[in-house]
mmCIF file of C-alpha atoms in Angstrom:
data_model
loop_
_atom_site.group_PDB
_atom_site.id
_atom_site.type_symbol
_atom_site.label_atom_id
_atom_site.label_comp_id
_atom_site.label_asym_id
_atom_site.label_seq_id
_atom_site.Cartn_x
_atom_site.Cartn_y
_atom_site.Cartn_z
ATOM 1 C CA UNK A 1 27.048 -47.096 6.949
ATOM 2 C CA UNK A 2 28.910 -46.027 10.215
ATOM 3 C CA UNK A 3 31.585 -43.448 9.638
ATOM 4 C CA UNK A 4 33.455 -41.945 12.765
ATOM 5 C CA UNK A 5 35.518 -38.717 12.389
ATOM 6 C CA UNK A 6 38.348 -38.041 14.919
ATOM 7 C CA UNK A 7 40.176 -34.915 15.660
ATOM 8 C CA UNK A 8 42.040 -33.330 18.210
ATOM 9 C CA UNK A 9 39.705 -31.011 19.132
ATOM 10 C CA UNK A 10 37.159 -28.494 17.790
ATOM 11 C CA UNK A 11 38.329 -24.968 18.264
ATOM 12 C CA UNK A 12 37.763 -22.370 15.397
ATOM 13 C CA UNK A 13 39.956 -23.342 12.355
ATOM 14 C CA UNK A 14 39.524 -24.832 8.471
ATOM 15 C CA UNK A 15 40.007 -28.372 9.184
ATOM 16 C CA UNK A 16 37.425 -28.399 12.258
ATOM 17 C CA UNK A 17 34.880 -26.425 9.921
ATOM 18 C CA UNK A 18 35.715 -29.139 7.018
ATOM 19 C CA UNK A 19 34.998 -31.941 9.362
ATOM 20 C CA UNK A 20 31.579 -31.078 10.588
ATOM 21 C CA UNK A 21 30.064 -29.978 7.151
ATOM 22 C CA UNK A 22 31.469 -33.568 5.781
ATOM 23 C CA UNK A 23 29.913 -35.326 9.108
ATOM 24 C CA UNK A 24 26.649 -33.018 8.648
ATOM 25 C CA UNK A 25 26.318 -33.830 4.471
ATOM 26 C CA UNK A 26 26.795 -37.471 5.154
ATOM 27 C CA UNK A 27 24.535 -37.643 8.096
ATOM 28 C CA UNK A 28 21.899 -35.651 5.414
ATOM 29 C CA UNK A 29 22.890 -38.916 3.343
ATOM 30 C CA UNK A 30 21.397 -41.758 5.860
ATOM 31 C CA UNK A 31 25.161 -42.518 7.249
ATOM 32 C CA UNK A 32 25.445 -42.717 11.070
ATOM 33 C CA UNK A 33 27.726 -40.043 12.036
ATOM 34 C CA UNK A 34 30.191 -40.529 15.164
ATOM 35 C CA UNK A 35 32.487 -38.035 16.018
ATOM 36 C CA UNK A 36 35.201 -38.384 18.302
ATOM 37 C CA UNK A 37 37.114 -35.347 19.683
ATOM 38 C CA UNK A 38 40.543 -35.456 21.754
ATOM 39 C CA UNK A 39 39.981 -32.464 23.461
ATOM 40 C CA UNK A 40 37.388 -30.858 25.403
ATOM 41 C CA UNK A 41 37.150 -27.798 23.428
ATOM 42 C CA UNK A 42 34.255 -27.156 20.840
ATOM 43 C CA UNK A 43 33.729 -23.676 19.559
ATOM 44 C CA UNK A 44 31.202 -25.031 17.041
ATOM 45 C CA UNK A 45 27.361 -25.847 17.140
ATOM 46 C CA UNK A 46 27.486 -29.569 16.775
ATOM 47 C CA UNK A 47 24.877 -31.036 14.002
ATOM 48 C CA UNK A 48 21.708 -32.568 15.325
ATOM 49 C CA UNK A 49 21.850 -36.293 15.185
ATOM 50 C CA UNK A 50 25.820 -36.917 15.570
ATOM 51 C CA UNK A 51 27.204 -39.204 18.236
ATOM 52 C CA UNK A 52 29.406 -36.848 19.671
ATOM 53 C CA UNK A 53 32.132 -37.602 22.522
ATOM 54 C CA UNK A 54 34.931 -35.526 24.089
ATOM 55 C CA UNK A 55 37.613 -38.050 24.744
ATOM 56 C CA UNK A 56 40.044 -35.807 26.978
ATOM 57 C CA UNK A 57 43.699 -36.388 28.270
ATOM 58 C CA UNK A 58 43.804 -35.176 31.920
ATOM 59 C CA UNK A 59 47.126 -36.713 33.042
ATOM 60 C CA UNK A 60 49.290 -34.370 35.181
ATOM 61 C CA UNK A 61 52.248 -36.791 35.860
ATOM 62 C CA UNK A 62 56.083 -35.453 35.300
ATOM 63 C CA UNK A 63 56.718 -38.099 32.448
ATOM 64 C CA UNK A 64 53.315 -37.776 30.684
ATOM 65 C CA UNK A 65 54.629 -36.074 27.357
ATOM 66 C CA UNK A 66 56.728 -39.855 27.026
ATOM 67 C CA UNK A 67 53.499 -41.770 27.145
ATOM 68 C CA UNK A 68 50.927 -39.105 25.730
ATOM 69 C CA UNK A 69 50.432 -41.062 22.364
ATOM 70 C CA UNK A 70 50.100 -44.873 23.870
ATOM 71 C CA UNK A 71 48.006 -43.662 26.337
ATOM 72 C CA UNK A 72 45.687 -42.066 24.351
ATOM 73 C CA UNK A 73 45.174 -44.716 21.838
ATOM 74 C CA UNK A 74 44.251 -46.831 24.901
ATOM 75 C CA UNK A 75 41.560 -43.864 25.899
ATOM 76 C CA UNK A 76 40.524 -43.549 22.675
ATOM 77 C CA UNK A 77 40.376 -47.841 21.684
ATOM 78 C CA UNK A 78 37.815 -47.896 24.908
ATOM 79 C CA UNK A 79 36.104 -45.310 23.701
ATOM 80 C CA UNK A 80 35.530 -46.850 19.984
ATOM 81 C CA UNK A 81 35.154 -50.145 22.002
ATOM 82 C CA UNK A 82 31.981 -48.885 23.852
ATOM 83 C CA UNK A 83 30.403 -47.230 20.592
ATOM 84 C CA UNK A 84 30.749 -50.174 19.008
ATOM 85 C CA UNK A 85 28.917 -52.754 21.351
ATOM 86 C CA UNK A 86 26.403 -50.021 21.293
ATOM 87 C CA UNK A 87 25.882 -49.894 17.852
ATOM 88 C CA UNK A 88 27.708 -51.786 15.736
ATOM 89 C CA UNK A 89 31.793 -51.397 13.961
ATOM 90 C CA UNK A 90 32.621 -48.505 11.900
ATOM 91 C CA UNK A 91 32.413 -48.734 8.174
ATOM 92 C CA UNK A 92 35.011 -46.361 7.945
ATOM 93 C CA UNK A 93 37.393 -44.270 10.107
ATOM 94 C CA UNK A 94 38.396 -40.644 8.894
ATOM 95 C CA UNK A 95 41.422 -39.104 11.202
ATOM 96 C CA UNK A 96 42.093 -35.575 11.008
ATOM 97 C CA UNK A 97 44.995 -33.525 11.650
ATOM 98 C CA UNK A 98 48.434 -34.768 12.844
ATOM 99 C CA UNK A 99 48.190 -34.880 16.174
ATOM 100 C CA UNK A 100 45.231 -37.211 15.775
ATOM 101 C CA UNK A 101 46.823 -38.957 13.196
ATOM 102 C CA UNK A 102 49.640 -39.976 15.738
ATOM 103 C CA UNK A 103 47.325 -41.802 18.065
ATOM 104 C CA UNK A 104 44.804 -42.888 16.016
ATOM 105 C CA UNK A 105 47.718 -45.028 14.273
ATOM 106 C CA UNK A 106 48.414 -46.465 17.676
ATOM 107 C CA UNK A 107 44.714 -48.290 17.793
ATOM 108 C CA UNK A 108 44.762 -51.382 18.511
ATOM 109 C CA UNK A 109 40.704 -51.914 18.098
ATOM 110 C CA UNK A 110 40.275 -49.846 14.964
ATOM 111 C CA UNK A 111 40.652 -51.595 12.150
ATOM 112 C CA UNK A 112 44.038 -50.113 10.259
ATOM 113 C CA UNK A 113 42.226 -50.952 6.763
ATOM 114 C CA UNK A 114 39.267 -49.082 7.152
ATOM 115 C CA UNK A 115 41.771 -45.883 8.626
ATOM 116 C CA UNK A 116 41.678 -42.775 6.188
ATOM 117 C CA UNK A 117 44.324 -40.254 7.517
ATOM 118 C CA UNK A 118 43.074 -36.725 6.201
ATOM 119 C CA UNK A 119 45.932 -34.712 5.026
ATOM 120 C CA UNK A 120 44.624 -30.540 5.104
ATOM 121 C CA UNK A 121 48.377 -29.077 5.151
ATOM 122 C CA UNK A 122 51.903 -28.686 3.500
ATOM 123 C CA UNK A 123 54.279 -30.133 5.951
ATOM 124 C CA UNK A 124 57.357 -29.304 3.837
ATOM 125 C CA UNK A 125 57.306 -26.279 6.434
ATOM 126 C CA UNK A 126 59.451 -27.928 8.009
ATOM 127 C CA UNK A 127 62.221 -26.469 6.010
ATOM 128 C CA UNK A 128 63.000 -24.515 8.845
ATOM 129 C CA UNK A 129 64.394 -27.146 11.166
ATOM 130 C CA UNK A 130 67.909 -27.667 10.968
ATOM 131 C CA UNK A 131 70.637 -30.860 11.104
ATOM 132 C CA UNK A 132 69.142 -34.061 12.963
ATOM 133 C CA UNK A 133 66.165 -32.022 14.169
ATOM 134 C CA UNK A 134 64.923 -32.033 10.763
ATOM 135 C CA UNK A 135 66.042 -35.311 9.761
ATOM 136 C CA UNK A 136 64.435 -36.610 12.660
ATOM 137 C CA UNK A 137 60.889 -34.727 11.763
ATOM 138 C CA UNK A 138 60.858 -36.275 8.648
ATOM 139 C CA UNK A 139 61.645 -39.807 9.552
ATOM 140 C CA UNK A 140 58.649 -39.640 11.941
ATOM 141 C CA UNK A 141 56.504 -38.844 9.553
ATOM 142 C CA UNK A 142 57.571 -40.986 6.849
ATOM 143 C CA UNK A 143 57.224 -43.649 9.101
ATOM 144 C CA UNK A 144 53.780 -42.408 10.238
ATOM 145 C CA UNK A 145 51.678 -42.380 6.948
ATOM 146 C CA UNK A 146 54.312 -45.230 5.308
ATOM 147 C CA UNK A 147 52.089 -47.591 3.636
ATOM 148 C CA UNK A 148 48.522 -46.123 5.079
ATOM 149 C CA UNK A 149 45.671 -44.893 3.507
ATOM 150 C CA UNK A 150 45.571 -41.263 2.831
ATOM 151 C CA UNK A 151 43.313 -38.957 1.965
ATOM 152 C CA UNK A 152 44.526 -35.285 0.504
ATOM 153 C CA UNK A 153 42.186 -32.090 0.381
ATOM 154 C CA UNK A 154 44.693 -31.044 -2.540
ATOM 155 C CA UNK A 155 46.782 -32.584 -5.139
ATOM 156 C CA UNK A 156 49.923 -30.577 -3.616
ATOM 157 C CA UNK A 157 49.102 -31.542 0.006
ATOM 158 C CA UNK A 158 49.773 -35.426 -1.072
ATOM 159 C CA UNK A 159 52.613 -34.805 -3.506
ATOM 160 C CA UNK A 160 54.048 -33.061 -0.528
ATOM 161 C CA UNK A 161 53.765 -36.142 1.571
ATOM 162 C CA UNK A 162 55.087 -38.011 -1.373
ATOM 163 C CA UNK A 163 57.969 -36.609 -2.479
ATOM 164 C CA UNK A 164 59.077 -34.621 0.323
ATOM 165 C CA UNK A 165 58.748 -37.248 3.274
ATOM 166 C CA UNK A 166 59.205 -40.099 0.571
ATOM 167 C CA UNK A 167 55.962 -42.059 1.444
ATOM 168 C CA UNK A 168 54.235 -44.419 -0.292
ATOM 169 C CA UNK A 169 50.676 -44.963 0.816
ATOM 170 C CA UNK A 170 48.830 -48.102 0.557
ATOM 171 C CA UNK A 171 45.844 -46.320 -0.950
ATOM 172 C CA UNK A 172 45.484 -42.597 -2.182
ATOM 173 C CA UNK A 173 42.859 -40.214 -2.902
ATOM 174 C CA UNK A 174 42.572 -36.258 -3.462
ATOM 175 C CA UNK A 175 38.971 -35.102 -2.037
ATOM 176 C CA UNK A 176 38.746 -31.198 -1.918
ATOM 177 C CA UNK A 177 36.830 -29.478 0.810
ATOM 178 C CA UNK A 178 32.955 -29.958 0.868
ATOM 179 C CA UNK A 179 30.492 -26.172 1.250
ATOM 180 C CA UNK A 180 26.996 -26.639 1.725
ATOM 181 C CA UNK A 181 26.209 -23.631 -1.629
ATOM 182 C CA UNK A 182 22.835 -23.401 0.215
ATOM 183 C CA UNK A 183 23.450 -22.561 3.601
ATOM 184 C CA UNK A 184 26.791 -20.127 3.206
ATOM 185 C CA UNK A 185 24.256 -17.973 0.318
ATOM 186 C CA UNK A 186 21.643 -17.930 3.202
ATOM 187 C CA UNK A 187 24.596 -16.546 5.914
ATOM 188 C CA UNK A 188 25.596 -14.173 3.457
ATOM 189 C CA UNK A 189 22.303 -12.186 2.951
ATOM 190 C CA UNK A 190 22.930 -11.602 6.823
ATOM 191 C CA UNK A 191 22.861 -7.912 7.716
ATOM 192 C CA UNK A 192 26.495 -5.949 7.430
ATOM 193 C CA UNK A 193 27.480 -2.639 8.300
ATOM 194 C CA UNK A 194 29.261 -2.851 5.193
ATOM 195 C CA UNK A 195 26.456 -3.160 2.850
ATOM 196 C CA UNK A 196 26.716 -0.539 -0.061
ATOM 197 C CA UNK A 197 30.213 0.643 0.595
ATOM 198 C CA UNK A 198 33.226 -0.342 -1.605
ATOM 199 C CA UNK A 199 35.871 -2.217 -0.130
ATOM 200 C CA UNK A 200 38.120 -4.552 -0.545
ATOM 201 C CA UNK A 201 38.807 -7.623 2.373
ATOM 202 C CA UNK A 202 40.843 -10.609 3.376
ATOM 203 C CA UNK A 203 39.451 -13.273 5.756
ATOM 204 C CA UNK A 204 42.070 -15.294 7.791
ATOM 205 C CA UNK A 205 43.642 -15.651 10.807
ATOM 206 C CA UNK A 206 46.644 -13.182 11.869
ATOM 207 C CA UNK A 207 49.929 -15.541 11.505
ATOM 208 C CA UNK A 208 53.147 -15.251 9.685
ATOM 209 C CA UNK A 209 52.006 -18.119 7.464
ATOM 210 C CA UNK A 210 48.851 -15.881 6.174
ATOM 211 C CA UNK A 211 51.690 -12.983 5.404
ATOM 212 C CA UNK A 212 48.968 -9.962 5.899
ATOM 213 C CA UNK A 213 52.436 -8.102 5.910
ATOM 214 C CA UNK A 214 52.606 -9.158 1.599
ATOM 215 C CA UNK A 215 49.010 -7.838 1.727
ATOM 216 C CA UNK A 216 49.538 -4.952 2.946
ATOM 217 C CA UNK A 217 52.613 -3.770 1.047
ATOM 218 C CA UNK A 218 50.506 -5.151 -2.134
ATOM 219 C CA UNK A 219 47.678 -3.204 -1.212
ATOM 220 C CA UNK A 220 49.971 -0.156 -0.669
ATOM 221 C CA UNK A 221 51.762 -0.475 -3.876
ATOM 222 C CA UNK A 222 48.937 -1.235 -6.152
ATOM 223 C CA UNK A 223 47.632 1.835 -5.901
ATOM 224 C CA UNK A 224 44.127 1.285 -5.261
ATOM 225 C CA UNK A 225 42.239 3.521 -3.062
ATOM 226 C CA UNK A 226 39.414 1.415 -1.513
ATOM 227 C CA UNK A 227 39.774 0.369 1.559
ATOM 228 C CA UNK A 228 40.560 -2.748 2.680
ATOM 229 C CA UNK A 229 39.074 -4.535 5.775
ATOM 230 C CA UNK A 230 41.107 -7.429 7.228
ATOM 231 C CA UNK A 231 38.934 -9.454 9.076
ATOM 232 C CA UNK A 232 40.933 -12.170 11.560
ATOM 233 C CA UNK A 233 42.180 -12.765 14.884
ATOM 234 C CA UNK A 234 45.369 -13.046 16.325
ATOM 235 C CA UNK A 235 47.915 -12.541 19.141
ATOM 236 C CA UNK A 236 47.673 -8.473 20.060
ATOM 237 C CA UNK A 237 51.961 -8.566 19.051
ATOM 238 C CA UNK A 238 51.220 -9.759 15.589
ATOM 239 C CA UNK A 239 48.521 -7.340 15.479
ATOM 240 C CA UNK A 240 50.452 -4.256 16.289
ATOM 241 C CA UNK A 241 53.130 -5.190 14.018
ATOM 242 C CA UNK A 242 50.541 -5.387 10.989
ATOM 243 C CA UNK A 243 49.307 -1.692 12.430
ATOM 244 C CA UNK A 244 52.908 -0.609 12.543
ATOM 245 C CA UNK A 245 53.790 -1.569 9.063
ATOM 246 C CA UNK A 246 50.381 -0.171 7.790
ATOM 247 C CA UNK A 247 51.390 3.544 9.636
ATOM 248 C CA UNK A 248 54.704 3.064 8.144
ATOM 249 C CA UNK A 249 53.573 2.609 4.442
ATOM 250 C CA UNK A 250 50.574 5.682 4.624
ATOM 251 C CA UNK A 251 47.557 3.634 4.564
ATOM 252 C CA UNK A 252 46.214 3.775 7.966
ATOM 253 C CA UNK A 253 43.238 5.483 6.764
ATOM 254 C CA UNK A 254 42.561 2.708 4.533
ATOM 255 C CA UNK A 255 42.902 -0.197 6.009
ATOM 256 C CA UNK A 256 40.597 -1.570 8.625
ATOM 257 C CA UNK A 257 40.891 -4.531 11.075
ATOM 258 C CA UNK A 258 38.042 -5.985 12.548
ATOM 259 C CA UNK A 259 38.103 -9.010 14.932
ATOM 260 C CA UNK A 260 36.928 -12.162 13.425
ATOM 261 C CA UNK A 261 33.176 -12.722 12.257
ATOM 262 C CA UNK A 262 31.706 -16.153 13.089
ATOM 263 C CA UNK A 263 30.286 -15.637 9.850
ATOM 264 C CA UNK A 264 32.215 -14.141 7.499
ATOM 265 C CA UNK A 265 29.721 -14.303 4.548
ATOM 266 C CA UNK A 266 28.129 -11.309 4.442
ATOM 267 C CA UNK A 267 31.322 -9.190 4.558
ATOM 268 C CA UNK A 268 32.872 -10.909 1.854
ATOM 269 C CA UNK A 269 29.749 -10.855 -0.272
ATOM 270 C CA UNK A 270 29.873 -7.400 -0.113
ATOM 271 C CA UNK A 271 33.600 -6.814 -1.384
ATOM 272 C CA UNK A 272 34.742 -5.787 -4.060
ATOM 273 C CA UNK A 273 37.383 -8.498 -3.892
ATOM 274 C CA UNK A 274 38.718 -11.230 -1.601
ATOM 275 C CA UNK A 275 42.760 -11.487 -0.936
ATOM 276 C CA UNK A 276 44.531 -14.255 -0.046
ATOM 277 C CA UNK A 277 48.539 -13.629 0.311
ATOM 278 C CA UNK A 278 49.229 -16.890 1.972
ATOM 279 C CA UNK A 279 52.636 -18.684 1.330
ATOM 280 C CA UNK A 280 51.126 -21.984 1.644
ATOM 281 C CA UNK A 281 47.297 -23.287 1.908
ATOM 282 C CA UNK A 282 47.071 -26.905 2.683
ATOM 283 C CA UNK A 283 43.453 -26.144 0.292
ATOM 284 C CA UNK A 284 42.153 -22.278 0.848
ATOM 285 C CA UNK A 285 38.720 -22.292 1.912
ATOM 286 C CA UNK A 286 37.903 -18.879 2.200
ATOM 287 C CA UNK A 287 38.438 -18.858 -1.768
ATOM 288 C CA UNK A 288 35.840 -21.401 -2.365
ATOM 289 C CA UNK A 289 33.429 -19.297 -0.190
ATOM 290 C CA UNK A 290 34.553 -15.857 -2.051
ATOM 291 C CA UNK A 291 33.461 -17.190 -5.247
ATOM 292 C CA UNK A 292 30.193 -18.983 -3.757
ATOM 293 C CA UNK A 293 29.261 -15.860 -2.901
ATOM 294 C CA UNK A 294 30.171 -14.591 -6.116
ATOM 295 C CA UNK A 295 33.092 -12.464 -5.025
ATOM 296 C CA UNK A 296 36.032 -12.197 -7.325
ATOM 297 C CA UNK A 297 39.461 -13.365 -5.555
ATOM 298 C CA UNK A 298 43.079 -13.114 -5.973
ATOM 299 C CA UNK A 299 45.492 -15.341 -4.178
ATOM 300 C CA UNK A 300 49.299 -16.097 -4.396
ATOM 301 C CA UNK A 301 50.484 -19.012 -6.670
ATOM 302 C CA UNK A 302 51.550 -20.713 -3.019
ATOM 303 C CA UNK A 303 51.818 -24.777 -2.521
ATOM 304 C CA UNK A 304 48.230 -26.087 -1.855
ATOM 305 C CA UNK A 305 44.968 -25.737 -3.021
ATOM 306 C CA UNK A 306 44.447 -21.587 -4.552
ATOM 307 C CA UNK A 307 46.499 -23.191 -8.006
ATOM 308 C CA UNK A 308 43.912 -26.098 -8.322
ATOM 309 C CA UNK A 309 40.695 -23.585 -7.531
ATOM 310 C CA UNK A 310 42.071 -21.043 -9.529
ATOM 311 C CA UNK A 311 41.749 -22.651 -13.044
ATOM 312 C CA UNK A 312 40.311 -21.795 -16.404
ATOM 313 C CA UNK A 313 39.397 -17.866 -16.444
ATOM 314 C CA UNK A 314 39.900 -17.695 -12.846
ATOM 315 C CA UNK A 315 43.542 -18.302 -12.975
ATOM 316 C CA UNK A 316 44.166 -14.146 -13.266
ATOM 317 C CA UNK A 317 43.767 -13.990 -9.639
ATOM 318 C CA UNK A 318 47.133 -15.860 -9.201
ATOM 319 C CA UNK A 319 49.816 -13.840 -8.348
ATOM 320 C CA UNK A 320 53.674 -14.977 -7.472
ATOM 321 C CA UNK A 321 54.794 -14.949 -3.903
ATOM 322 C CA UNK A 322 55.697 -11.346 -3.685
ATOM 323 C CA UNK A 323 54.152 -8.025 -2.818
ATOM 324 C CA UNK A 324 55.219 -6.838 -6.485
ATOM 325 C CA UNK A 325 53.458 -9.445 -8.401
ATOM 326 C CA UNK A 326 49.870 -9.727 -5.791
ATOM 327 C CA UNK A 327 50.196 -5.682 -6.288
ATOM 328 C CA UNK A 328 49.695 -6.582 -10.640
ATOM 329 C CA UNK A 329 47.320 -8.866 -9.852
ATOM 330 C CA UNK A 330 45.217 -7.359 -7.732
ATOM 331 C CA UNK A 331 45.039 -3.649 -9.850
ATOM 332 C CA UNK A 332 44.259 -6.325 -13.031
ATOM 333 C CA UNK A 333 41.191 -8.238 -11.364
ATOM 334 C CA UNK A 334 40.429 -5.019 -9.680
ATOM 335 C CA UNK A 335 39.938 -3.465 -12.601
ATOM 336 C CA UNK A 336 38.289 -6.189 -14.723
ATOM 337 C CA UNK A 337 37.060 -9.087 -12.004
ATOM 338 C CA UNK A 338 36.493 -12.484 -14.185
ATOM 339 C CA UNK A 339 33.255 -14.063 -14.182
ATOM 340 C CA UNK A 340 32.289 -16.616 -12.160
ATOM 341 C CA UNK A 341 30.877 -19.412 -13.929
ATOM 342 C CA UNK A 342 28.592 -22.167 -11.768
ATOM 343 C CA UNK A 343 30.205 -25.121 -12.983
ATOM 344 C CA UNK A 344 33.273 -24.263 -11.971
ATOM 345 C CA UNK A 345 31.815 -24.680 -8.085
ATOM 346 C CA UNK A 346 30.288 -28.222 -8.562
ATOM 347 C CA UNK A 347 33.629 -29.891 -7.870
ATOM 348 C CA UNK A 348 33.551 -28.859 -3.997
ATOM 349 C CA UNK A 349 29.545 -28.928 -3.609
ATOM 350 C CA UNK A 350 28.799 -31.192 -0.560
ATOM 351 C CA UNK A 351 26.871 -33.638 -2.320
ATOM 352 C CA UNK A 352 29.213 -34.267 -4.471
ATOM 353 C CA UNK A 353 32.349 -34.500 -1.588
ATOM 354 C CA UNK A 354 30.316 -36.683 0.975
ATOM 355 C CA UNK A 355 29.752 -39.358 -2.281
ATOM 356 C CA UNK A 356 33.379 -39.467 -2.655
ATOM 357 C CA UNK A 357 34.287 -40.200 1.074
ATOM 358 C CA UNK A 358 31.637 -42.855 0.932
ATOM 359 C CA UNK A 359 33.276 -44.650 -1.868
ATOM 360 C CA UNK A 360 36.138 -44.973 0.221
ATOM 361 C CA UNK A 361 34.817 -47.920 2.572
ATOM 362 C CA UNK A 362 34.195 -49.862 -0.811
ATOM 363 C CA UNK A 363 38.172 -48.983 -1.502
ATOM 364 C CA UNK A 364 38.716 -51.400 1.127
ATOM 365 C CA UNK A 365 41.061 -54.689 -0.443
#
């Protein structure tokens, strides 16, 4: 089967990261892989084996920005074009991210049956657009994913969608995130200056969204003395205001930041505890890979994914969306972590993911 994955680009984030261990697992599979990136950027080794191609938008004209979208569906239909004289059509079509979503709906060569568009956030963020501009948001996106074929990496992300942007899609399916067990336990026996010491840590970048500001007045007010190592990156204002805030509730000598890992495994094997404070994950990776590495976690009960990972005996780690309640939680999990059964992983095990995309080219009416 030929399966082509676009996105707009391949810088460091959760959605990028998804997409190649998906394109990797069903490339492991005997699928041919294509991926197809709308930006130059890559900050990722790219699997062996994958068509890869960098299908750039290097216009510099005043009235680009009204033609941006048309004129990169025509870039990217010549590029698809070309693959496929090479080597045959595509099976199926994954699009990733909203941007890429917006021109990929514009194809006129791809085949609009055999389109997935991958949903990987909440966009009822949008709360905080006022009058028309809001109004306006949502009617574009409505009318975007109206009657298409969507794909959700939580049951929240496409009840969002639904209910929130009133859209009805043609065909639905939740797939969570796919994490190759094997390969993130062999990253985490990597060497760590943190080995043997007891802390506590939460892995994610610095933004408002990941409110590290909830952490750290959680952290403060919970009472517990290990340190905690927050382990992201970020612009140097959003940094100094988490530093500020830290000085201005005592803990200073507690609390650590270090710039971001490319692999983050072997610091959060080592801790204690992983803490998420997000107030919305479109799924929550970096929980998944906590308990992979058999790390307990605690995350806020926030839209997306952490409520649907969090289940069973895990489901202590939730915590409301304030500094009070993740302060509870944390001193409770803290002080008696849960265990972390196996089968409770199997649902996001790569094998097990890449089967379920596959089935979605047989989905096909």
């Amino acid at each position: 089967m030929r399966v082509l994955m676009i996105i707009d680009g391949l810088p460091g984030g959760g959605a990028e990261k998804m997409l190649l261990t998906l394109a990797q697992g069903m490339m492991f599979q005997g699928h041919r892989v294509s991926i197809f990136s709308l930006r130059s950027i890559c900050d990722y080794a790219l699997p062996e084996g994958i068509e890869y191609e960098s299908i750039a938008d290097y216009t510099h004209v005043p009235w680009r920005k009204l033609t941006e979208l048309s004129r990169r569906a025509r870039t990217l239909d010549k590029a698809v074009w070309a693959s496929q004289q090479r080597y045959g059509e595509f099976d199926l079509v994954v699009s990733h991210l909203h941007k890429t979503d917006r021109i990929v709906a514009r194809s006129r060569v791809l085949p609009q049956d055999r389109i997935w568009f991958c949903l990987h956030t909440i966009f009822g963020y949008l709360s905080h657009r006022k009058n028309f501009s809001r109004w306006l948001k949502r009617q574009k996106i409505h009318n975007l994913y109206q009657n298409r074929n969507i794909v959700a990496v939580s049951r929240d992300v496409l009840e969002d969608m639904r209910h929130a942007f009133k859209v009805t899609p043609r065909q639905e399916k939740v797939i969570y995130n796919p994490f190759d067990f094997v390969v993130i336990r062999q990253l985490a026996e990597a060497p760590c200056e943190l080995t043997n010491q007891d802390y506590l840590i939460h892995v994610g970048r610095l933004h408002e969204n990941k409110r590290q500001d909830r952490l750290l007045k959680a952290y403060a007010a919970s009472g517990i003395q290990t340190p905690l190592v927050i382990l992201g990156k970020g612009n140097a204002a959003v940094l100094q205001q988490l530093k500020s805030l830290a000085q201005d509730l005592k803990i200073t000598d507690r609390v650590l930041f270090k710039a971001f890992n490319s692999n983050p495994y072997p610091y959060i094997r080592n801790a204690r505890m992983l803490i998420l404070s997000s107030d919305r994950e479109g799924f929550g990776n970096v929980l998944v890979e906590a308990l992979i590495c058999q790390t307990p976690v605690v995350s806020t009960r926030c839209p997306g994914g952490p409520v649907e990972i969090l289940t069973g005996d895990l489901s202590v780690g939730l915590a409301d969306l304030s500094s009070a309640s993740l302060a509870k939680t944390m001193r409770v999990v803290y002080d008696n972590p849960p265990a972390i059964p196996s089968f409770h992983l199997e649902a996001y095990n790569i094998k097990t993911i890449c089967q379920q995309y596959t089935a979605l080219s047989q989905n096909t009416p």
